Coordinates of C-alpha atoms in Angstrom, one line a residue:
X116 CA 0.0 0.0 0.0
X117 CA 1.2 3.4 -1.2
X118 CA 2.2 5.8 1.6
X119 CA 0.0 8.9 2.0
X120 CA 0.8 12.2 1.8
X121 CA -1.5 15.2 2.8
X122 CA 0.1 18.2 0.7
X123 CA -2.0 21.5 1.7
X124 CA -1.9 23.7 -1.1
X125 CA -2.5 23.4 -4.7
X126 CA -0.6 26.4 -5.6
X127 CA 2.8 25.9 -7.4
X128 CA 4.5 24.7 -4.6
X129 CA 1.7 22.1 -3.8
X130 CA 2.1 20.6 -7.1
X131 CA 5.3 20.9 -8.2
X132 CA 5.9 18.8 -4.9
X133 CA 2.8 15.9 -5.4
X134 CA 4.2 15.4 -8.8
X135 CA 7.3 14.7 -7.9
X136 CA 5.8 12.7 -4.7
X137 CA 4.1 10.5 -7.1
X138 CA 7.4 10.0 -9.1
X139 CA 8.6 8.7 -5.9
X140 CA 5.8 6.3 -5.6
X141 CA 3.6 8.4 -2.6
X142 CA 0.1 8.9 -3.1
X143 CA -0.1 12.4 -3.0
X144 CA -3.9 14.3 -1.7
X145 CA -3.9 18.3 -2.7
X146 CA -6.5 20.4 0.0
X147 CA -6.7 23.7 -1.4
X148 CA -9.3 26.3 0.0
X149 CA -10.1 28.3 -3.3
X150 CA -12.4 26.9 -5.8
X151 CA -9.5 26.7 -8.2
X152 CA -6.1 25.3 -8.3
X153 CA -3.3 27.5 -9.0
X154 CA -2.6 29.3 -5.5
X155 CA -1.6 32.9 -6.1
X156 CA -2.1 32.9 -9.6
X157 CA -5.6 32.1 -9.4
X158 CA -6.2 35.8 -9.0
X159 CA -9.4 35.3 -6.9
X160 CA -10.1 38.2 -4.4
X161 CA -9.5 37.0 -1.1
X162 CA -7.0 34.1 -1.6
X163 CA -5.2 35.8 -4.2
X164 CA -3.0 39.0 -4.8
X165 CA -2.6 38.9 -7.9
X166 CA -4.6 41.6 -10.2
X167 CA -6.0 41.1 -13.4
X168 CA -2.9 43.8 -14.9
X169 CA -0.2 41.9 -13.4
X170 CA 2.9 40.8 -15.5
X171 CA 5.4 38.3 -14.0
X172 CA 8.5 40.4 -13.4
X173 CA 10.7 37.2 -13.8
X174 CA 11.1 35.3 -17.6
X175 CA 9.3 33.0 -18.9
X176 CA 12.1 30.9 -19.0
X177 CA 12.5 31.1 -14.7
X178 CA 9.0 31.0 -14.5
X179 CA 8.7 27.4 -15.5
X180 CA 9.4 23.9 -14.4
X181 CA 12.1 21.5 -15.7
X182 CA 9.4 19.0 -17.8
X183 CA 6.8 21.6 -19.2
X184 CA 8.5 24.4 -21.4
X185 CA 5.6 27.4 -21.9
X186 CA 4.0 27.8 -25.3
X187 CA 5.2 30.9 -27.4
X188 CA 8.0 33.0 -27.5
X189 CA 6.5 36.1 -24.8
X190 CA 9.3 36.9 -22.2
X191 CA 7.1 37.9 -19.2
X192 CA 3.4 36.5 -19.0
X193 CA 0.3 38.0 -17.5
X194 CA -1.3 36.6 -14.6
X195 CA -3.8 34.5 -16.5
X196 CA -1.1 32.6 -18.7
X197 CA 0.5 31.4 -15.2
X198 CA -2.7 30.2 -14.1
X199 CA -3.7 28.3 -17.5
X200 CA 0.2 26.9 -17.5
X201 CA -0.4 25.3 -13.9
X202 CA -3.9 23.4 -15.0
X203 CA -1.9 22.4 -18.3
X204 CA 1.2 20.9 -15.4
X205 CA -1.6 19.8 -13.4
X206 CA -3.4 17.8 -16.2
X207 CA 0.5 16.7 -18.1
X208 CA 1.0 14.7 -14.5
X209 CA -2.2 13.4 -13.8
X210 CA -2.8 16.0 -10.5
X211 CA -6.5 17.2 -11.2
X212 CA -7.8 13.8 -9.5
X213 CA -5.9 14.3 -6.7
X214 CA -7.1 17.9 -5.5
X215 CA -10.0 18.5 -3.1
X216 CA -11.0 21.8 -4.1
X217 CA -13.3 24.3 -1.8
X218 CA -11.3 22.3 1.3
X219 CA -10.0 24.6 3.7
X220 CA -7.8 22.9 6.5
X221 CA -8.3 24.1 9.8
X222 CA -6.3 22.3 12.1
X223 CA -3.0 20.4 11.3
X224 CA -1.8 17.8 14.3
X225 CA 0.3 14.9 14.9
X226 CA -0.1 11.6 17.1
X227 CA 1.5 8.3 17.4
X228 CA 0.2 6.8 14.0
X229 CA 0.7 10.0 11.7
X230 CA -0.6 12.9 10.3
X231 CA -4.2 14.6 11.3
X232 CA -5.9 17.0 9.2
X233 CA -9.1 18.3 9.7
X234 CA -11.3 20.4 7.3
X235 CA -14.9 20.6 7.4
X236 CA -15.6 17.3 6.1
X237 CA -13.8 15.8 8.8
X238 CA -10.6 14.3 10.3
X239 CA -8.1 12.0 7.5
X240 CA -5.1 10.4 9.1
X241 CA -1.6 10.7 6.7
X242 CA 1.6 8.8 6.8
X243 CA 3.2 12.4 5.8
X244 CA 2.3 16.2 5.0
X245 CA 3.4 18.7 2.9
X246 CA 2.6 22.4 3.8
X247 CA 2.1 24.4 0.6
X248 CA -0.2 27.0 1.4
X249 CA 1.6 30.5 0.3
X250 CA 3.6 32.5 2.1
X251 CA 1.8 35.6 0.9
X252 CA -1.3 35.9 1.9
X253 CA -1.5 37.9 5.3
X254 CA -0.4 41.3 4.5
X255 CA 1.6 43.2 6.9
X256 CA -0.1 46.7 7.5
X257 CA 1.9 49.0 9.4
X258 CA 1.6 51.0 12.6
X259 CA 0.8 54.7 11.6
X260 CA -1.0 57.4 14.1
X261 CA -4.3 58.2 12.7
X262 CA -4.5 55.4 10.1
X263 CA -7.6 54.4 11.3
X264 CA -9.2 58.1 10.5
X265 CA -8.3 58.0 7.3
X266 CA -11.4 59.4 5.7
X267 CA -10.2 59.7 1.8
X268 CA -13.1 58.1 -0.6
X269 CA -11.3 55.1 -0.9
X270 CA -10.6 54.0 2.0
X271 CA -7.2 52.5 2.6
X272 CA -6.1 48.9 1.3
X273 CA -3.3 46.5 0.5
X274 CA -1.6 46.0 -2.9
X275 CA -2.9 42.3 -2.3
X276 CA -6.6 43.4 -2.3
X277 CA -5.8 45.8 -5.3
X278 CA -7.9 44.7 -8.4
X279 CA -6.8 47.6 -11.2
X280 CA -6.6 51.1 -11.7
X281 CA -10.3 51.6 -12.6
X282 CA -11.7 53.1 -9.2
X283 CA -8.6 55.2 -8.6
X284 CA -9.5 57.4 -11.9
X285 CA -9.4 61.1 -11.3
X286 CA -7.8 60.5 -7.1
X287 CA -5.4 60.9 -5.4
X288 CA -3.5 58.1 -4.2
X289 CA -0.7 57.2 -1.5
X290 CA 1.0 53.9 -2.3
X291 CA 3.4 52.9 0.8
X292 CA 6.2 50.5 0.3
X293 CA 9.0 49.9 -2.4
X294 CA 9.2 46.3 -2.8
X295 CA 7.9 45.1 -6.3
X296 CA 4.3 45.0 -5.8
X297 CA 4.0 48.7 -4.7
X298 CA 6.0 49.7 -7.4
X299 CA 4.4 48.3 -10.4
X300 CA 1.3 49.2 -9.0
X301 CA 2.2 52.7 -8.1
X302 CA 3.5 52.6 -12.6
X303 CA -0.5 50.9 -13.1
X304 CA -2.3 53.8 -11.6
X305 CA 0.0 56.4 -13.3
X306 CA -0.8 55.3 -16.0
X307 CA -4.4 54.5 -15.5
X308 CA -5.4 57.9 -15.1
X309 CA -4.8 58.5 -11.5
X310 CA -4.9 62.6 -10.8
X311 CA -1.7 62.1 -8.7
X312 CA 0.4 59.4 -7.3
X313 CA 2.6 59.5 -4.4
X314 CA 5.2 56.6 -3.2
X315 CA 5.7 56.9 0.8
X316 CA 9.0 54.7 1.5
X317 CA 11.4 54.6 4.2
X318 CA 14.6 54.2 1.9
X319 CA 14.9 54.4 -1.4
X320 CA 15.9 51.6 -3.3
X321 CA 18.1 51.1 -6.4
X322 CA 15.5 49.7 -9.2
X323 CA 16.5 47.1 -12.3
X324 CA 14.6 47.4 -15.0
X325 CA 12.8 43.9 -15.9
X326 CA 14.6 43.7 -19.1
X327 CA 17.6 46.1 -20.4
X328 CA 20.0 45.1 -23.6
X329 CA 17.8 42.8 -25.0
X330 CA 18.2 40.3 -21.7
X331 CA 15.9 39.5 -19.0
X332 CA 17.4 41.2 -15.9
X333 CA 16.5 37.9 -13.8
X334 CA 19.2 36.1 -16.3
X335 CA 22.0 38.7 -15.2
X336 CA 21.5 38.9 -11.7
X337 CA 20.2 35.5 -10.6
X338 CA 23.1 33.2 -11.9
X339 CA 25.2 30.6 -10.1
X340 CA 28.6 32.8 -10.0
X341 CA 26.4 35.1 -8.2
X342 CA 26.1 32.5 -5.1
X343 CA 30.0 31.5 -5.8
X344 CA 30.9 34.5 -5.5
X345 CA 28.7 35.3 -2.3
X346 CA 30.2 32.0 -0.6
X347 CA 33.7 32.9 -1.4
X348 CA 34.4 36.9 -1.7
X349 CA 34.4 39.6 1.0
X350 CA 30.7 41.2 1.0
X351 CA 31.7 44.2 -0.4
X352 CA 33.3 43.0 -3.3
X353 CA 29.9 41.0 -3.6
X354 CA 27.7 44.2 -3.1
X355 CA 29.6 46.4 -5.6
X356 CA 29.5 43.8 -8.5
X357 CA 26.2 43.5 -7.9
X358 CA 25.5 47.8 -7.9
X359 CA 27.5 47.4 -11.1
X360 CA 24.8 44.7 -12.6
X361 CA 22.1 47.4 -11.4
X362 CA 22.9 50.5 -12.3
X363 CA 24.9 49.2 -15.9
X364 CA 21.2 48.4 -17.1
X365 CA 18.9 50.7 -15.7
X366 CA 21.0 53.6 -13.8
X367 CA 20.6 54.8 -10.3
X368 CA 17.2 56.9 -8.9
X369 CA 18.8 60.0 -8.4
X370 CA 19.3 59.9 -12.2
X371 CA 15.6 60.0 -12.7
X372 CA 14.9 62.5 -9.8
X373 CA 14.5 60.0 -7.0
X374 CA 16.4 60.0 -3.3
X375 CA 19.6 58.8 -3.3
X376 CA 20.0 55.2 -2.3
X377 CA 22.6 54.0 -0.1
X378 CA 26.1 53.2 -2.2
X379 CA 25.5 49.4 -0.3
X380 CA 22.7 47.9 -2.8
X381 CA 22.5 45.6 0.6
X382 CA 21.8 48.2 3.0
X383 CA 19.6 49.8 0.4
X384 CA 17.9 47.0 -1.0
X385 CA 16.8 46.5 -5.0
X386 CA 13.2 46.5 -6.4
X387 CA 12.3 44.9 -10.2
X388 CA 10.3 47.8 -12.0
X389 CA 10.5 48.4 -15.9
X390 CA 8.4 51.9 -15.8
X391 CA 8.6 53.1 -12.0
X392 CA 11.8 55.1 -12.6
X393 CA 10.5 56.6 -16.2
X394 CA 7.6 57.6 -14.7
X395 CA 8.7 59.3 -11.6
X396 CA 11.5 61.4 -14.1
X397 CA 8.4 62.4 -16.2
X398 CA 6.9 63.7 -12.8
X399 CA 3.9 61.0 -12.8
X400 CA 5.1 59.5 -9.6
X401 CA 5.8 61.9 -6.5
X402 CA 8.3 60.5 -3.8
X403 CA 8.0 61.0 -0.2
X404 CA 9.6 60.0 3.0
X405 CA 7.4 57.2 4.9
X406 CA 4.3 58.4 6.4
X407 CA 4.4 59.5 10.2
X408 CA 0.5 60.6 10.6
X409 CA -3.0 60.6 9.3
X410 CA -6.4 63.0 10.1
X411 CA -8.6 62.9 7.8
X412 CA -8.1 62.8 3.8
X413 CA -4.5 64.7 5.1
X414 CA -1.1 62.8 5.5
X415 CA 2.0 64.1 7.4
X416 CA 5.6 62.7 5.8
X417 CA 9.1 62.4 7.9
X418 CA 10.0 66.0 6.2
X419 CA 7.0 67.5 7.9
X420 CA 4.7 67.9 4.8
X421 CA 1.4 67.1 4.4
X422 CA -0.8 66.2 1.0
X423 CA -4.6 65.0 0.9
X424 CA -5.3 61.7 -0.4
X425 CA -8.2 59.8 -1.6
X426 CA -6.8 56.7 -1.1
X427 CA -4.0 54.8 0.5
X428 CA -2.4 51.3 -0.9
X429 CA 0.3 49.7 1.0
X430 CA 2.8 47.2 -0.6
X431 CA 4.4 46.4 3.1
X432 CA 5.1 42.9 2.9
X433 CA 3.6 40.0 4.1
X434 CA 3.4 38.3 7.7
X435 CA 4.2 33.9 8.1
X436 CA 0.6 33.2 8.9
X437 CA 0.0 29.2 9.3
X438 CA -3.1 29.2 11.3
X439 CA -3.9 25.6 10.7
X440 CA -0.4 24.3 12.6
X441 CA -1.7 22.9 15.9
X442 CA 0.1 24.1 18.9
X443 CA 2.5 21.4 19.5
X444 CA 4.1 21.8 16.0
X445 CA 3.6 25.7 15.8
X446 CA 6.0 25.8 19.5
X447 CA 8.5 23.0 17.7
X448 CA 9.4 25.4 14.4
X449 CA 8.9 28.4 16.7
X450 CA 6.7 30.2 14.2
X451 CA 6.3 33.9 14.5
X452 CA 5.2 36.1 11.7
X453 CA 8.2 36.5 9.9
X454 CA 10.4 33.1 11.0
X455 CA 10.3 29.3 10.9
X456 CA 12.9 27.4 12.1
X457 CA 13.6 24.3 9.4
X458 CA 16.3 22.9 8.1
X459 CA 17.0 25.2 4.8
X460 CA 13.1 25.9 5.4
X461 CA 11.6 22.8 4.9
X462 CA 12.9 20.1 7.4
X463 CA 12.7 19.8 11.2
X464 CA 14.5 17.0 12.9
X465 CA 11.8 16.6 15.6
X466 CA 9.0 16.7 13.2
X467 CA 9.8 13.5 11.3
X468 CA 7.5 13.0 8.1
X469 CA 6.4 16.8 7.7
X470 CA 8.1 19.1 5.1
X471 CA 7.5 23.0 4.3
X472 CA 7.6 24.3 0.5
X473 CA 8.0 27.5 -0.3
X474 CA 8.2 29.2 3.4
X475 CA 11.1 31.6 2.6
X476 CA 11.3 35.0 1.4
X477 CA 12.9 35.7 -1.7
X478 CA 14.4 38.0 -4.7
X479 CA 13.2 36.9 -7.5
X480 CA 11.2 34.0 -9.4
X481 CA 9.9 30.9 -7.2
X482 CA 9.3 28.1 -9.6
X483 CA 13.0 27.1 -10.3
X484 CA 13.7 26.5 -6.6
X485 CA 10.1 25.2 -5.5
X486 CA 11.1 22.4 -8.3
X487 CA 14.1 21.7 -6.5
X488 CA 12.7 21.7 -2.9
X489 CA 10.1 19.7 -4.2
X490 CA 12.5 17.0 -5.8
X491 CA 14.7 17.3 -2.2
X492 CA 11.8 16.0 -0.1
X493 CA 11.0 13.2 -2.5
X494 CA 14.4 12.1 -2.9
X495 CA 15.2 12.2 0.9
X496 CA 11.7 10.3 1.4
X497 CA 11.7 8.2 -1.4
X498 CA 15.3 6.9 -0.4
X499 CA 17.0 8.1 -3.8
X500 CA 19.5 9.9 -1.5
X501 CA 20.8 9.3 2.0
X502 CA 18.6 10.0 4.9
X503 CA 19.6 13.7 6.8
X504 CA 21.9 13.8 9.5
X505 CA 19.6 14.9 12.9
X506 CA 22.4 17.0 14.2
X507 CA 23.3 18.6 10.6
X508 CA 20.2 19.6 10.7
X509 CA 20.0 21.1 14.0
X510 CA 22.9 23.2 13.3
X511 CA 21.2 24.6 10.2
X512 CA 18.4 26.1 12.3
X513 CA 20.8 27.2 15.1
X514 CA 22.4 29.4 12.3
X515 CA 18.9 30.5 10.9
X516 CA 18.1 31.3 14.4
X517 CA 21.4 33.4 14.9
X518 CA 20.4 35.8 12.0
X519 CA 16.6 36.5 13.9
X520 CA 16.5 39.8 14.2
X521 CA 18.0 40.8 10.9
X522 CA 16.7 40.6 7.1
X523 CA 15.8 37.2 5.9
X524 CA 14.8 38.1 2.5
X525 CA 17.0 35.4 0.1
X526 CA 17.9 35.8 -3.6
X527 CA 16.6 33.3 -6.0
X528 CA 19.9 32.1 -6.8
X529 CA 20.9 31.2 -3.8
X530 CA 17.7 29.2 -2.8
X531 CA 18.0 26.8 -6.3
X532 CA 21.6 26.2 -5.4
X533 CA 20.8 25.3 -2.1
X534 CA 18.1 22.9 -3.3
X535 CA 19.7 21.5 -6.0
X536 CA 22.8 20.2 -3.5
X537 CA 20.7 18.9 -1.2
X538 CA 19.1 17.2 -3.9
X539 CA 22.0 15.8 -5.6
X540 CA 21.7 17.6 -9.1
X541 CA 23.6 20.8 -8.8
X542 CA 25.3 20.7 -12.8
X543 CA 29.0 19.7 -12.5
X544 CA 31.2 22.1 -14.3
X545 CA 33.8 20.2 -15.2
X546 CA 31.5 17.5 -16.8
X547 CA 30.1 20.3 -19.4
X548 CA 32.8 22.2 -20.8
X549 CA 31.1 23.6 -23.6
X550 CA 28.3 24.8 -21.2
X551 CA 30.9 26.1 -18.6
X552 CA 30.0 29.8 -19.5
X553 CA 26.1 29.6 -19.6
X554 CA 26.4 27.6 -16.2
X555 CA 28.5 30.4 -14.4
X556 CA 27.4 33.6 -16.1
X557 CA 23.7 32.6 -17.3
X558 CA 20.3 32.0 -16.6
X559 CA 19.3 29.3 -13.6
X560 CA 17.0 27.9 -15.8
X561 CA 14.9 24.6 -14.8
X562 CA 17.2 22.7 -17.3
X563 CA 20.3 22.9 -16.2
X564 CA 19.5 21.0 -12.8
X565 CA 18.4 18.0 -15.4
X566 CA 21.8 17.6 -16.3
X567 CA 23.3 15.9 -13.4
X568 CA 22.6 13.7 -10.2
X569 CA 18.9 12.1 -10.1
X570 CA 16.2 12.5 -13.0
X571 CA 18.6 13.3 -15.0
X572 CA 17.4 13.7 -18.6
X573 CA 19.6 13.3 -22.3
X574 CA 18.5 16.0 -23.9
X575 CA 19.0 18.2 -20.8
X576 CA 21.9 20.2 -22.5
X577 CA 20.7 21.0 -25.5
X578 CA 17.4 22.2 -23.7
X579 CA 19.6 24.2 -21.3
X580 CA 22.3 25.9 -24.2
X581 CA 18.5 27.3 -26.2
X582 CA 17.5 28.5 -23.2
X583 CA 20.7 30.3 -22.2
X584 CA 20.8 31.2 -25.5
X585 CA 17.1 32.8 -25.9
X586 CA 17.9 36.6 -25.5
X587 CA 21.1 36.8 -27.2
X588 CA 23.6 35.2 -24.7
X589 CA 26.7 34.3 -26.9
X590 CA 27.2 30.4 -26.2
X591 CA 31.3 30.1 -25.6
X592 CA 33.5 29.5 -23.3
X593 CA 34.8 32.9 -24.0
X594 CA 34.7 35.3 -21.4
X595 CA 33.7 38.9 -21.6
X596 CA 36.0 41.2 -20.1
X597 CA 34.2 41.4 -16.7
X598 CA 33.0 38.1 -16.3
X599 CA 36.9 37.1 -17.2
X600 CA 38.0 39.6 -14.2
X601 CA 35.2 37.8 -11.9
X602 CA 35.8 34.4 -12.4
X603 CA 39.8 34.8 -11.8
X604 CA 38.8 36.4 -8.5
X605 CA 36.6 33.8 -7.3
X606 CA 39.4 31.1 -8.4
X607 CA 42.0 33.4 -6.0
X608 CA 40.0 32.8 -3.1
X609 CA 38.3 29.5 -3.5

């Protein structure tokens, strides 16, 4: 008899992970609360913040798992191509069967046979459980004196209950944050006919434009020398190569009127945005320091002005929010709103048989390294790889837990490589010497993690040099000048 697994979630993450499950042999069971598969990308209000104007800001080659290529040649996809690609995975692997839809799980527990969960049709033992159910779907309002009296004609909201630009016509509007939804939607309503738009933030950010040169800007910045080079070079030589990838292919703010940022692109932090910076130069987009009051329709900034608004959308992030997790497991990963302890986020030592997908915070695209979580868990449950070491594994969270406090935002880089070697399939360099360049310098794409180690597939390099090569990348093992001066400094210290 198959062993079961519970997987809550039918997002990405939840089915990435039961596909690769059932590779394994489990018999996977999807709960997902929303009348649809698809998670985020279902774009229903309420379980969903994604609007119907949304464009992914990563490529549609990062936006993709390793077995199901997307159908045309469009870099970045709207919201509704995302949600018709996931049915089309879900129906390729046989997953539509396996999802209980309109199956909200309420209570998640553990006792000495397995698994628990209860939903509203009752209590189902497992042998194992997944948690897949989004890690952005609370938002994270801030504390601001007054907010409450906020009497503009809109009323104040969250870029996650933002549906369009339509009812902000002819207002005024205060969009607070500068992380990527905040600014794209701060671009949508400037261009939506908005009578003025305002960005409240507390630093100013440096901004990449989403493509610059020809090249998606996820395929420059998100490449495995960039995690190399952040395991083996001082932190500043890591932060200025990375300012230098910024600023090379879209500038810096000041250029186009904004604050200054920090000269650390890691103190000041760096936002995805092709028309935010265009449009604040063209005087579309007003900047402010953050907000420090509200009374009425006014709004009093850090430099001591104050501007009416009729409305106020905040892009402020998004808190943990696991409600289901009983309290015995809730106390064991020491779950707050912004931490989890787990072993590289998805293991705990004293919670044999239950694994966490897609719990981190992140720069950039999710499907690459929810593929590769998602083939870990089977592997190490399926037996394909050794079984994790109890006390490796404590020391993983004990550094996790060393660095509460500070920013646990991780690039997307650096979460696929993780992945992929605990997985077993990180590409060996020396085994592809004609791909040696595209593996250092290029995209992470899906493919190249089917080149090596478990599931891995024949055509894997050819798949991997057309996608390395899709916006222009020259395919040798020749150098630029730059990547030539990198690559000879990461060899000095490693």
């Amino acid at each position: 008899m198959a062993t079961t697994v519970a997987i809550i979630g039918a997002g990405p993450g939840g089915l990435v992970a039961a596909r690769w499950l059932a590779a394994q042999g489990f018999e996977p069971h999807l709960f997902e609360q929303a009348p649809a598969l698809g998670g985020q990308w279902t774009g229903l209000d309420g379980t969903s913040g994604v609007w119907p104007g949304l464009y992914t800001n990563t490529s549609r080659v990062l936006t993709a798992f390793s077995e199901l290529p997307h159908t045309g040649d469009q870099t970045f996809l709207a919201a509704g191509d995302i949600r018709h690609y996931l049915n089309r995975y879900a129906q390729t692997f046989g997953l539509v069967d396996r999802i209980r839809l309109f199956s909200r799980v309420f209570r998640l527990s553990r006792g000495a046979r397995g698994w628990t969960v209860e939903t509203e049709s009752g209590a189902e033992m497992f042998d194992r459980v997944v948690v897949a159910s989004g890690r952005f779907q609370t938002p994270a309002l801030p504390t601001v004196p007054g907010l409450e009296s906020f009497a503009g004609s809109e009323g104040v909201t969250s870029t996650f209950h933002y549906r369009g630009a339509e009812r902000y016509r002819r207002k005024r509007v205060l969009v607070g944050g500068c992380a990527v939804s905040a600014l794209e939607i701060a671009a949508e309503l400037a261009q939506g006919g908005a009578d003025a738009v305002m960005v409240t933030q507390r630093r100013q950010r440096y901004v990449l434009p989403k493509f610059a040169a020809g090249v998606p800007s996820d395929h420059r910045i998100f490449t495995r020398y960039g995690v190399l080079a952040d395991e083996q070079l001082p932190r500043s030589a890591v932060d200025r190569q990375l300012r230098d990838i910024v600023t090379d292919a879209g500038g810096s703010p000041e250029q186009y009127g904004a604050p200054r940022p920090d000269p650390s692109l890691f103190a000041a932090g760096v936002t995805l945005s092709q028309h935010y910076l265009p449009l604040v130069a063209e005087g579309r987009i007003g900047i402010r320091p953050w907000l420090t009051s509200v009374s009425g329709r006014d709004v009093t900034f850090g430099d001591g002005s104050t501007t009416p608004f009729d409305g106020i959308v905040f892009g402020t992030g998004f808190a943990l929010d696991l409600p289901f997790l009983d309290d015995d497991i809730r106390a064991t990963v020491a779950l707050d709103t912004v931490h989890i302890d787990a072993d590289r986020y998805t293991f705990h030592p004293d919670l044999p048989g239950l694994a966490f997908v897609g719990m981190w915070d992140q720069s950039g695209g999710y499907f690459v390294p929810l593929e590769l979580q998602a083939r870990w868990i089977a592997y190490v449950w399926g037996g394909v790889i050794p079984p994790l070491d109890p006390a490796a594994q404590r020391a993983s969270i004990d550094a996790y837990r060393a660095r509460r406090g500070l920013s646990q935002k991780t690039r997307m880089n650096i979460a696929a490589i993780a992945f992929a070697r605990a997985a077993g399939c990180e590409p060996d360099l020396d085994s592809w010497p004609d791909l040696r360049r595209a593996l250092l310098f290029g995209p992470l794409a899906p493919s190249c993690f089917r080149l090596d180690g478990p599931d891995a597939l024949p055509g894997a390099a050819e798949t991997f040099a057309r996608d390395a090569a899709a916006f222009g990348a020259i395919m040798s093992n020749a150098f630029t000048a730059r990547e030539q001066e990198q690559w000879e400094l990461l060899r000095e210290r490693s």
